[in-house]
Short mmCIF file of C-alpha atoms and ligand atoms in Angstrom, two decimals:
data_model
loop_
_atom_site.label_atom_id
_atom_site.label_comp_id
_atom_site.label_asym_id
_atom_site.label_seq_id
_atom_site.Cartn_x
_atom_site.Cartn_y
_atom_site.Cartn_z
CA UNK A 1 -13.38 9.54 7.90
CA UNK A 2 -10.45 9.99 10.57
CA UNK A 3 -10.38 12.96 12.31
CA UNK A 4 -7.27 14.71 11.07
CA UNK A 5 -7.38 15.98 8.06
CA UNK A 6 -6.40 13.88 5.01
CA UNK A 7 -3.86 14.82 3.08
CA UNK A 8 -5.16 13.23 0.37
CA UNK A 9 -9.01 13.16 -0.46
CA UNK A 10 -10.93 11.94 -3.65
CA UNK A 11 -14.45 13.45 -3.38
CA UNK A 12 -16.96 11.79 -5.83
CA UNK A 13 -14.18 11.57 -8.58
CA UNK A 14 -15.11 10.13 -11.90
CA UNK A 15 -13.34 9.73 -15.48
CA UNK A 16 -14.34 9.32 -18.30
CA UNK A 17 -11.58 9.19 -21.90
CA UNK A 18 -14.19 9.32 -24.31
CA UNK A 19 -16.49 11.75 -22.80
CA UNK A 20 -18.79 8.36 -22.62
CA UNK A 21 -18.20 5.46 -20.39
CA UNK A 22 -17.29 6.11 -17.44
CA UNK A 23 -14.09 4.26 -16.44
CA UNK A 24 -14.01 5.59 -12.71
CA UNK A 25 -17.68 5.71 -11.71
CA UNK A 26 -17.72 7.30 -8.03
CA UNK A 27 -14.36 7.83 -6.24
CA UNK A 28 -14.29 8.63 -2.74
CA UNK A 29 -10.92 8.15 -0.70
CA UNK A 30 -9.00 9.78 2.08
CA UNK A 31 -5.44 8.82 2.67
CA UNK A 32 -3.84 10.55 5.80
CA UNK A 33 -0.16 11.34 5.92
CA UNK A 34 2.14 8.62 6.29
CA UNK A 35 -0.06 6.16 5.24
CA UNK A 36 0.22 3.10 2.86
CA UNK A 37 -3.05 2.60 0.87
CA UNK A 38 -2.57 -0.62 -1.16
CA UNK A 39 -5.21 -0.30 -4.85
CA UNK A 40 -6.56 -4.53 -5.79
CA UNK A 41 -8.45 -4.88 -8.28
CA UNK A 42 -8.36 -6.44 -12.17
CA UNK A 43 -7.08 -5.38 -15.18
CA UNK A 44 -9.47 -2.30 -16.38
CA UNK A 45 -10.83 -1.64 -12.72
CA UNK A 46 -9.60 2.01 -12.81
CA UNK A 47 -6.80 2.05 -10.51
CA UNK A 48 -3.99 3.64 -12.89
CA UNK A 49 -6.21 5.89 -13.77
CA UNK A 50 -7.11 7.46 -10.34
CA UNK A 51 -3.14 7.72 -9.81
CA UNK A 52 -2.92 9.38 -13.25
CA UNK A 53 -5.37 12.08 -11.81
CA UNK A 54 -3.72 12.48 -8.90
CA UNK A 55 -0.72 12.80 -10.32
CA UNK A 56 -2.12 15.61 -12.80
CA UNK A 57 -1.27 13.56 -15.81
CA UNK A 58 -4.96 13.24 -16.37
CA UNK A 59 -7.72 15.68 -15.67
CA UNK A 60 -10.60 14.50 -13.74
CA UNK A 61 -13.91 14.47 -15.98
CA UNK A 62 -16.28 15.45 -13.04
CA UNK A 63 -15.41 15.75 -8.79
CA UNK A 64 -12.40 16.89 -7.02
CA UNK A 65 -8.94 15.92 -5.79
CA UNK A 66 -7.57 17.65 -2.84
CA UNK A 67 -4.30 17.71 -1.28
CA UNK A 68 -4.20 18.95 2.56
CA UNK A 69 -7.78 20.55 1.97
CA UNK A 70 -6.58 22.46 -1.20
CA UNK A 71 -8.71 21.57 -4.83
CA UNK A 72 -5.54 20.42 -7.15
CA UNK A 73 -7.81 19.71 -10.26
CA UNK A 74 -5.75 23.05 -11.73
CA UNK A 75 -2.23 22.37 -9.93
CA UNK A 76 0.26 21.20 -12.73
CA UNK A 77 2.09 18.20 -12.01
CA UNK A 78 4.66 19.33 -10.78
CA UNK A 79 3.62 21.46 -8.24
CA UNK A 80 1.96 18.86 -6.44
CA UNK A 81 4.85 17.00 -4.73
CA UNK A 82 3.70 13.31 -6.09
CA UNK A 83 7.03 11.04 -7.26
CA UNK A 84 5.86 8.28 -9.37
CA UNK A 85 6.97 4.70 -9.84
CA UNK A 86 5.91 2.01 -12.70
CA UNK A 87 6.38 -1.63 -13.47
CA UNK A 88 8.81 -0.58 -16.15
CA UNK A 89 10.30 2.30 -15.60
CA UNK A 90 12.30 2.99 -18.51
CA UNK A 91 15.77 4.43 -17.37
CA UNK A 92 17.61 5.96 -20.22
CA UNK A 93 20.20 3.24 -21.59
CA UNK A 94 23.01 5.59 -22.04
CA UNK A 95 23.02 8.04 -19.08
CA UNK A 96 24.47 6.36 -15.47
CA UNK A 97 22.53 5.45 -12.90
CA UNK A 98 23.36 8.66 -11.07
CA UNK A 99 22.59 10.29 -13.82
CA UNK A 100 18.90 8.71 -14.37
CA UNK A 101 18.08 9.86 -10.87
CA UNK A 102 18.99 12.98 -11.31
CA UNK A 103 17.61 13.35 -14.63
CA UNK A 104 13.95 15.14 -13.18
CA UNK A 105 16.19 17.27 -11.34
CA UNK A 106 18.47 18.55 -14.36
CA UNK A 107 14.92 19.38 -15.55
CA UNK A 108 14.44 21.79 -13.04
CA UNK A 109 17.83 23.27 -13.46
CA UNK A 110 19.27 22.52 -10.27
CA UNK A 111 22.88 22.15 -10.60
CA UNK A 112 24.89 19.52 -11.37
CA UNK A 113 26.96 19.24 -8.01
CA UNK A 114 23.60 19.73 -5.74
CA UNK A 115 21.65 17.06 -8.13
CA UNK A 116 24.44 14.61 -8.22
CA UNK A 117 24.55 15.11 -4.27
CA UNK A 118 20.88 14.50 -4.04
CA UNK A 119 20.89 11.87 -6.92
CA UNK A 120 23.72 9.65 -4.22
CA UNK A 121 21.63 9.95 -1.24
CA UNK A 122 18.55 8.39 -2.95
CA UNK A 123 20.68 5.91 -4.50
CA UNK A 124 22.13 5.39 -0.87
CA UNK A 125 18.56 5.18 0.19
CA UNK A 126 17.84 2.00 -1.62
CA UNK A 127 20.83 0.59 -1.19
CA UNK A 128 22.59 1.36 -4.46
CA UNK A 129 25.36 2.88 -3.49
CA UNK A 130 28.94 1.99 -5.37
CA UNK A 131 27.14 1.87 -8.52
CA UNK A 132 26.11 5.49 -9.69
CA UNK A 133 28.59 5.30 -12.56
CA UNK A 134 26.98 2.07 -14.25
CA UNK A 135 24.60 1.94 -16.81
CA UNK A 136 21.31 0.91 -16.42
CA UNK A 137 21.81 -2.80 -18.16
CA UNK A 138 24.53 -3.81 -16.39
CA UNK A 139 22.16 -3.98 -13.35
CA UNK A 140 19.82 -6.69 -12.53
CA UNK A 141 15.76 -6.00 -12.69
CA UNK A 142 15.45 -5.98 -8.84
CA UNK A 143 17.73 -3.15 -9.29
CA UNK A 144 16.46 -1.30 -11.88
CA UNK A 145 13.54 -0.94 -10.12
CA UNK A 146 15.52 0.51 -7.21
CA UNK A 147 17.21 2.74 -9.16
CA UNK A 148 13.08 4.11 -10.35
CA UNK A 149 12.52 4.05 -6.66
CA UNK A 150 15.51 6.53 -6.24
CA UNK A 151 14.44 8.62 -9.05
CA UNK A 152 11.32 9.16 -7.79
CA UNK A 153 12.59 9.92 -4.18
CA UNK A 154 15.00 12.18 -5.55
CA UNK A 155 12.74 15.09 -5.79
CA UNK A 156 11.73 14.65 -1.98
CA UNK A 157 8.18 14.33 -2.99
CA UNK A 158 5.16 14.02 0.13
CA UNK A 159 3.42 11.34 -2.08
CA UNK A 160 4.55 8.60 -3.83
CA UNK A 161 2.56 6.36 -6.44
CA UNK A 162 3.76 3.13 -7.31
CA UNK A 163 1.77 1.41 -10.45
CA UNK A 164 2.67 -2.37 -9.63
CA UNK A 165 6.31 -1.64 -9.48
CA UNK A 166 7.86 -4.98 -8.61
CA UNK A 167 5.16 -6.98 -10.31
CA UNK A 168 8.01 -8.01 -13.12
CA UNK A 169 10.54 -9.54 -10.79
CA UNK A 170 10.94 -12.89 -9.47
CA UNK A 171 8.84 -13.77 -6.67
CA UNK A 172 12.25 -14.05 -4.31
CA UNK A 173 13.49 -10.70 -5.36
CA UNK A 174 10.00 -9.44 -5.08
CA UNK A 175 9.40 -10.61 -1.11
CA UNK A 176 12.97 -8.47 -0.37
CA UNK A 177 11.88 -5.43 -2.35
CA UNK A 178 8.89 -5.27 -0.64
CA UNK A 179 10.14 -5.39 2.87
CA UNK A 180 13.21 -2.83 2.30
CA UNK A 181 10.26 -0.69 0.39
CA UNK A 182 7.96 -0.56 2.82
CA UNK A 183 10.79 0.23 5.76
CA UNK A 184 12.24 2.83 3.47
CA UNK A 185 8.65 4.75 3.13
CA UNK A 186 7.91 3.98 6.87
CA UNK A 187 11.38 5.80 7.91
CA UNK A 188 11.16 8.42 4.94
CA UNK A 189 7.22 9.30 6.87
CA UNK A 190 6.10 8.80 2.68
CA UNK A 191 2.47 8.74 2.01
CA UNK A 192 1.96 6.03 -0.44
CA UNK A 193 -0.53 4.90 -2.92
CA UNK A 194 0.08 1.56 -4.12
CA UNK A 195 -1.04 -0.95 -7.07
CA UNK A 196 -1.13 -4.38 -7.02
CA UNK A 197 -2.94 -7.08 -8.63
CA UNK A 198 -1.12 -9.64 -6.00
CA UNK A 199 -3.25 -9.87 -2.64
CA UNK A 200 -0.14 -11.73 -0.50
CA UNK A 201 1.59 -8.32 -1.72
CA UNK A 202 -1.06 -5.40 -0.95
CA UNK A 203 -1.41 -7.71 2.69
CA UNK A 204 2.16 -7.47 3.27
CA UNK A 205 3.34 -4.11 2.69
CA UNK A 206 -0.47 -1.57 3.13
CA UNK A 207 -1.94 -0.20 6.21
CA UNK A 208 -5.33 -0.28 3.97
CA UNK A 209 -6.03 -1.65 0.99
CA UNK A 210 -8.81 -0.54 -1.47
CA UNK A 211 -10.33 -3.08 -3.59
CA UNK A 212 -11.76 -1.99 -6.73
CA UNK A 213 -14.29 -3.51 -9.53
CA UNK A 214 -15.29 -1.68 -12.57
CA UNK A 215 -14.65 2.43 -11.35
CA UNK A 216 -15.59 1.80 -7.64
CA UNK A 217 -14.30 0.94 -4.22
CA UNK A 218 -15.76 -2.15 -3.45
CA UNK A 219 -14.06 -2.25 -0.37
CA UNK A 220 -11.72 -0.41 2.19
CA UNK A 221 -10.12 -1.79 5.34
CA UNK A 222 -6.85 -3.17 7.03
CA UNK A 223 -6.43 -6.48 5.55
CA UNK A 224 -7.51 -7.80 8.86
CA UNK A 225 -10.96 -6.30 8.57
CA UNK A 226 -10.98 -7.30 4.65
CA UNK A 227 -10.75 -10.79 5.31
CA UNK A 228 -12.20 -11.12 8.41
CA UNK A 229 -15.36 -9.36 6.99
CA UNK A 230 -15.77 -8.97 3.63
CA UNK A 231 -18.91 -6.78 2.09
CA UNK A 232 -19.16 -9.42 -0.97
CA UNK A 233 -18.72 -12.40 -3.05
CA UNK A 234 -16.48 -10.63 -5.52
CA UNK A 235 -14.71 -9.65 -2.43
CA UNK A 236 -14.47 -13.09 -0.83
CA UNK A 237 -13.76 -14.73 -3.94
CA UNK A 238 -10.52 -12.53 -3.48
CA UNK A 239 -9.54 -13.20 0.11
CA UNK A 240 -10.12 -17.07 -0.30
CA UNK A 241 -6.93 -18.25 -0.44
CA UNK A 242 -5.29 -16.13 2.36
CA UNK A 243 -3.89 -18.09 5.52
CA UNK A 244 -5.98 -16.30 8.36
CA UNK A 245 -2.91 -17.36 11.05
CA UNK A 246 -0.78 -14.08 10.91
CA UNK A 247 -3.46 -11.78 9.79
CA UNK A 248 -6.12 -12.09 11.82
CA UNK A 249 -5.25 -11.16 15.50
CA UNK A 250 -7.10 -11.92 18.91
CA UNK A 251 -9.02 -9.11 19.25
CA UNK A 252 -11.42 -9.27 16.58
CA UNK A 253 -12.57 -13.19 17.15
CA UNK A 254 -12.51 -12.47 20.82
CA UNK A 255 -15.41 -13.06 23.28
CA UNK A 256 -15.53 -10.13 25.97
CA UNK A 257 -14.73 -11.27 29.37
CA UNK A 258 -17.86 -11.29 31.19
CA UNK A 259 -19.64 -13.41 28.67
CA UNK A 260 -17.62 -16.36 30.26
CA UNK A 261 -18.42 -17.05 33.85
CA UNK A 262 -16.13 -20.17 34.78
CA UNK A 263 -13.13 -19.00 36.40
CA UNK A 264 -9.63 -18.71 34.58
CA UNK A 265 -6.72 -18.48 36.93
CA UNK A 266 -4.69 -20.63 35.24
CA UNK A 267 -5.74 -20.22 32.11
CA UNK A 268 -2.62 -18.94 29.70
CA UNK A 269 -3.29 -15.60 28.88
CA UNK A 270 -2.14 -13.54 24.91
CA UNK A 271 -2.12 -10.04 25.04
CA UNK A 272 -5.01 -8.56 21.95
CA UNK A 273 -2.66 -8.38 19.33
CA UNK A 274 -1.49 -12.03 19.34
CA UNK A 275 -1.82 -13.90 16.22
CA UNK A 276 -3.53 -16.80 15.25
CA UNK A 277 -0.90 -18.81 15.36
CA UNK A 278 0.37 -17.68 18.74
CA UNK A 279 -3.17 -18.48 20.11
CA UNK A 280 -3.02 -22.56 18.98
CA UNK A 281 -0.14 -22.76 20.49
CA UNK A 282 -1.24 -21.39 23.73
CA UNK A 283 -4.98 -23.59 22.80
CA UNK A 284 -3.28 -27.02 22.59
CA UNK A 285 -1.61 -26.77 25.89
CA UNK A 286 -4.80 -26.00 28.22
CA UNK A 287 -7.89 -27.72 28.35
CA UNK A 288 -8.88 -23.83 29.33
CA UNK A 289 -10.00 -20.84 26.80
CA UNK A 290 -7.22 -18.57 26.26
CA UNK A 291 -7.52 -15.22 28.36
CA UNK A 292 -7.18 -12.04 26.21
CA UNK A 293 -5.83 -8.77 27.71
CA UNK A 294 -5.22 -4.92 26.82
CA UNK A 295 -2.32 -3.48 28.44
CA UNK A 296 -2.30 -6.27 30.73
CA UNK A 297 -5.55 -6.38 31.89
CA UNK A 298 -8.15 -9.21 31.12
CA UNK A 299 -11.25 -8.01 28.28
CA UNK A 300 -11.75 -11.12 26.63
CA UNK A 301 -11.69 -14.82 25.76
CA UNK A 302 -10.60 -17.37 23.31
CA UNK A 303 -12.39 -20.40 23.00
CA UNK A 304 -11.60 -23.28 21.10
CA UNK A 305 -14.77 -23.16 18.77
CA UNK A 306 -13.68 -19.48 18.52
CA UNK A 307 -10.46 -20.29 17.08
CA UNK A 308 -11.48 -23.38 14.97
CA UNK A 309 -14.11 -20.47 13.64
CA UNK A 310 -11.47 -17.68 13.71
CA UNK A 311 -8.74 -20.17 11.31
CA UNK A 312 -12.03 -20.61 9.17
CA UNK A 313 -12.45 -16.74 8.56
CA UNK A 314 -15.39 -14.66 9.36
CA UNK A 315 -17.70 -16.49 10.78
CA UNK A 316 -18.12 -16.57 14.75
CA UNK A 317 -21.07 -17.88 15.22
P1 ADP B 1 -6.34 -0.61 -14.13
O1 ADP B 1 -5.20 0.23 -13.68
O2 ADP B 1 -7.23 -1.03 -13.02
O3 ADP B 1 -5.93 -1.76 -15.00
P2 ADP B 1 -6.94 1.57 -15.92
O4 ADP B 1 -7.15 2.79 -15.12
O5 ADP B 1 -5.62 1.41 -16.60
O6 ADP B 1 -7.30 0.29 -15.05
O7 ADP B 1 -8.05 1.49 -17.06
C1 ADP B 1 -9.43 1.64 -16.80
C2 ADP B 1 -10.13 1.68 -18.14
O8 ADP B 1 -9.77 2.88 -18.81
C3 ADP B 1 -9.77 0.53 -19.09
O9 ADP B 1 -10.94 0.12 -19.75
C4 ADP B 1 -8.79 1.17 -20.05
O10 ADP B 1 -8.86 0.55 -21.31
C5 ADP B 1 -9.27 2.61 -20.12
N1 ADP B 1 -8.16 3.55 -20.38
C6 ADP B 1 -7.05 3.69 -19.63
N2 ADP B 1 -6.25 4.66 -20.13
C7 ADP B 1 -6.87 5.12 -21.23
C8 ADP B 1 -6.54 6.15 -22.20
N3 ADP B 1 -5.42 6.86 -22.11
N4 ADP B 1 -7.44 6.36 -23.18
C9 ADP B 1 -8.58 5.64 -23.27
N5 ADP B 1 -8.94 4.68 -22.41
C10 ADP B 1 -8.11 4.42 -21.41
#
């Protein structure tokens, strides 16, 4: 638990539709402001439904959600400053795109001239601007999805949930939504709650991600720690196919300093934060172990066996 407070905290959450099985068993996260939580898991693991709870669209069946300390289990919706986003999200075909966005808005009976206002800056935000006065199908997927995005930003909301959102694109348009998404939630200071069933994607864009199986967290950690160490099979089964050589950085397959007594003038040196990649290309020069350092003093050591072990994954022995 970090010591600031969370703005977001599941406490022992579970749900159940039928008043039966449980479909989330035990649900206990904290997300802190600002931060990008990325949901894995399969089909049926429970992670639309923990956004549906937060969200208020669904009432928890036992445990409690807070937001910045306060129990939300009776807050309505929309009182709790969430905007969501969904792999289809269903823009009405005859309204404009300007007038999609500010559709939640109209519902709140702001006026027109402030929500069109608002509804151009979020379409500015994503890059949409010049076509507020098309409809919906005369835009491409990619943009459809940006024009949800805007929607959902339009109300200004703290939290955003995003239920696989760009999981019906093509993979090209996909890698560029990503990026400008994640730099648009970094810039807007957005906390975000994220799912994916794509691994490359929760790596790329999440701070954290939270893997699920059946109503559980299986495990929660950067994606470094996740596939550097993870708890279980199911979990390594998952992390398998994942190149190690941008992930996984020098300071977590690093030996500390004193544990290697030759000395290493001239060996080349990689600050902690270097790469994989950047350390084999340091390796194959040097007959030496590369030389780690922290704000540009030496803690630690790179060996080859070390690296060989580090491009491996997890094991350092
Ligand atoms: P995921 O998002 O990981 O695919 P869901 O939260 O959608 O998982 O679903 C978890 C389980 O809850 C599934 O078994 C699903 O069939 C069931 N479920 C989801 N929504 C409802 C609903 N509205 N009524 C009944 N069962 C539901």
């Amino acid at each position: 638990m970090s010591e600031e407070r969370p703005l977001v905290r599941f406490e022992n959450v579970q749900k159940s539709y039928d008043g039966e099985i449980l479909v989330v068993k035990d649900f206990n996260l904290d997300v802190a402001k600002g931060e990008f939580v990325t949901m894995l898991g399969p089909s049926g693991s429970g992670k639309t439904t923990c956004l549906m709870m937060l969200a208020g669209f669904e009432p928890t069946t036992n445990g409690t959600i807070y937001l910045k300390d306060k129990p939300i289990n009776n807050v309505p919706p929309h009182k709790r400053g969430i905007g969501m986003v969904f792999q289809h999200m269903a823009l009405m075909p005859h309204r404009s795109v300007r007038d999609n966005v500010a559709y939640p808005l109209e519902i709140r009976k702001i006026s027109k001239s402030k929500r069109w206002a608002i509804s151009d800056h979020a379409l500015g935000l994503v890059d949409l601007t010049g076509y507020e006065d098309r409809l919906p199908k005369e835009l491409s997927g990619g943009m459809q999805q940006r024009v949800g995005i805007a929607r959902a930003l339009a109300s200004d909301p703290e939290i955003l949930l995003m239920d696989e959102p760009f999981s019906a694109l093509d993979p090209l348009i996909r890698l560029q939504l990503q990026d400008q998404f994640k730099a648009l939630v970094a810039q807007l200071k957005k906390t975000t709650l994220f799912i994916t069933h794509d691994l490359d994607e929760a790596i790329r864009i999440g701070h954290r991600i939270a893997i699920m199986k059946d109503g559980v967290i299986v495990q929660i950690g950067t994606p470094e720690d996740i596939v550097m160490n993870p708890v279980d099979d199911y979990v390594r089964e998952f992390v398998q196919g994942i190149s190690k050589l941008k992930l996984v950085k020098a300071h977590s397959i690093m030996e500390p300093i004193d544990s290697h007594p030759s000395p290493l003038d001239g060996a080349p040196r990689a600050d902690e934060s270097a790469d994989l990649d950047q350390l084999i290309d340091l390796a194959v020069g040097t007959d030496q172990p590369v030389v780690i350092t922290k704000g540009g003093v030496d803690v630690g050591v790179v060996t080859k066996p070390r690296l060989l072990r580090g491009i491996q994954g997890g094991k350092n022995d």
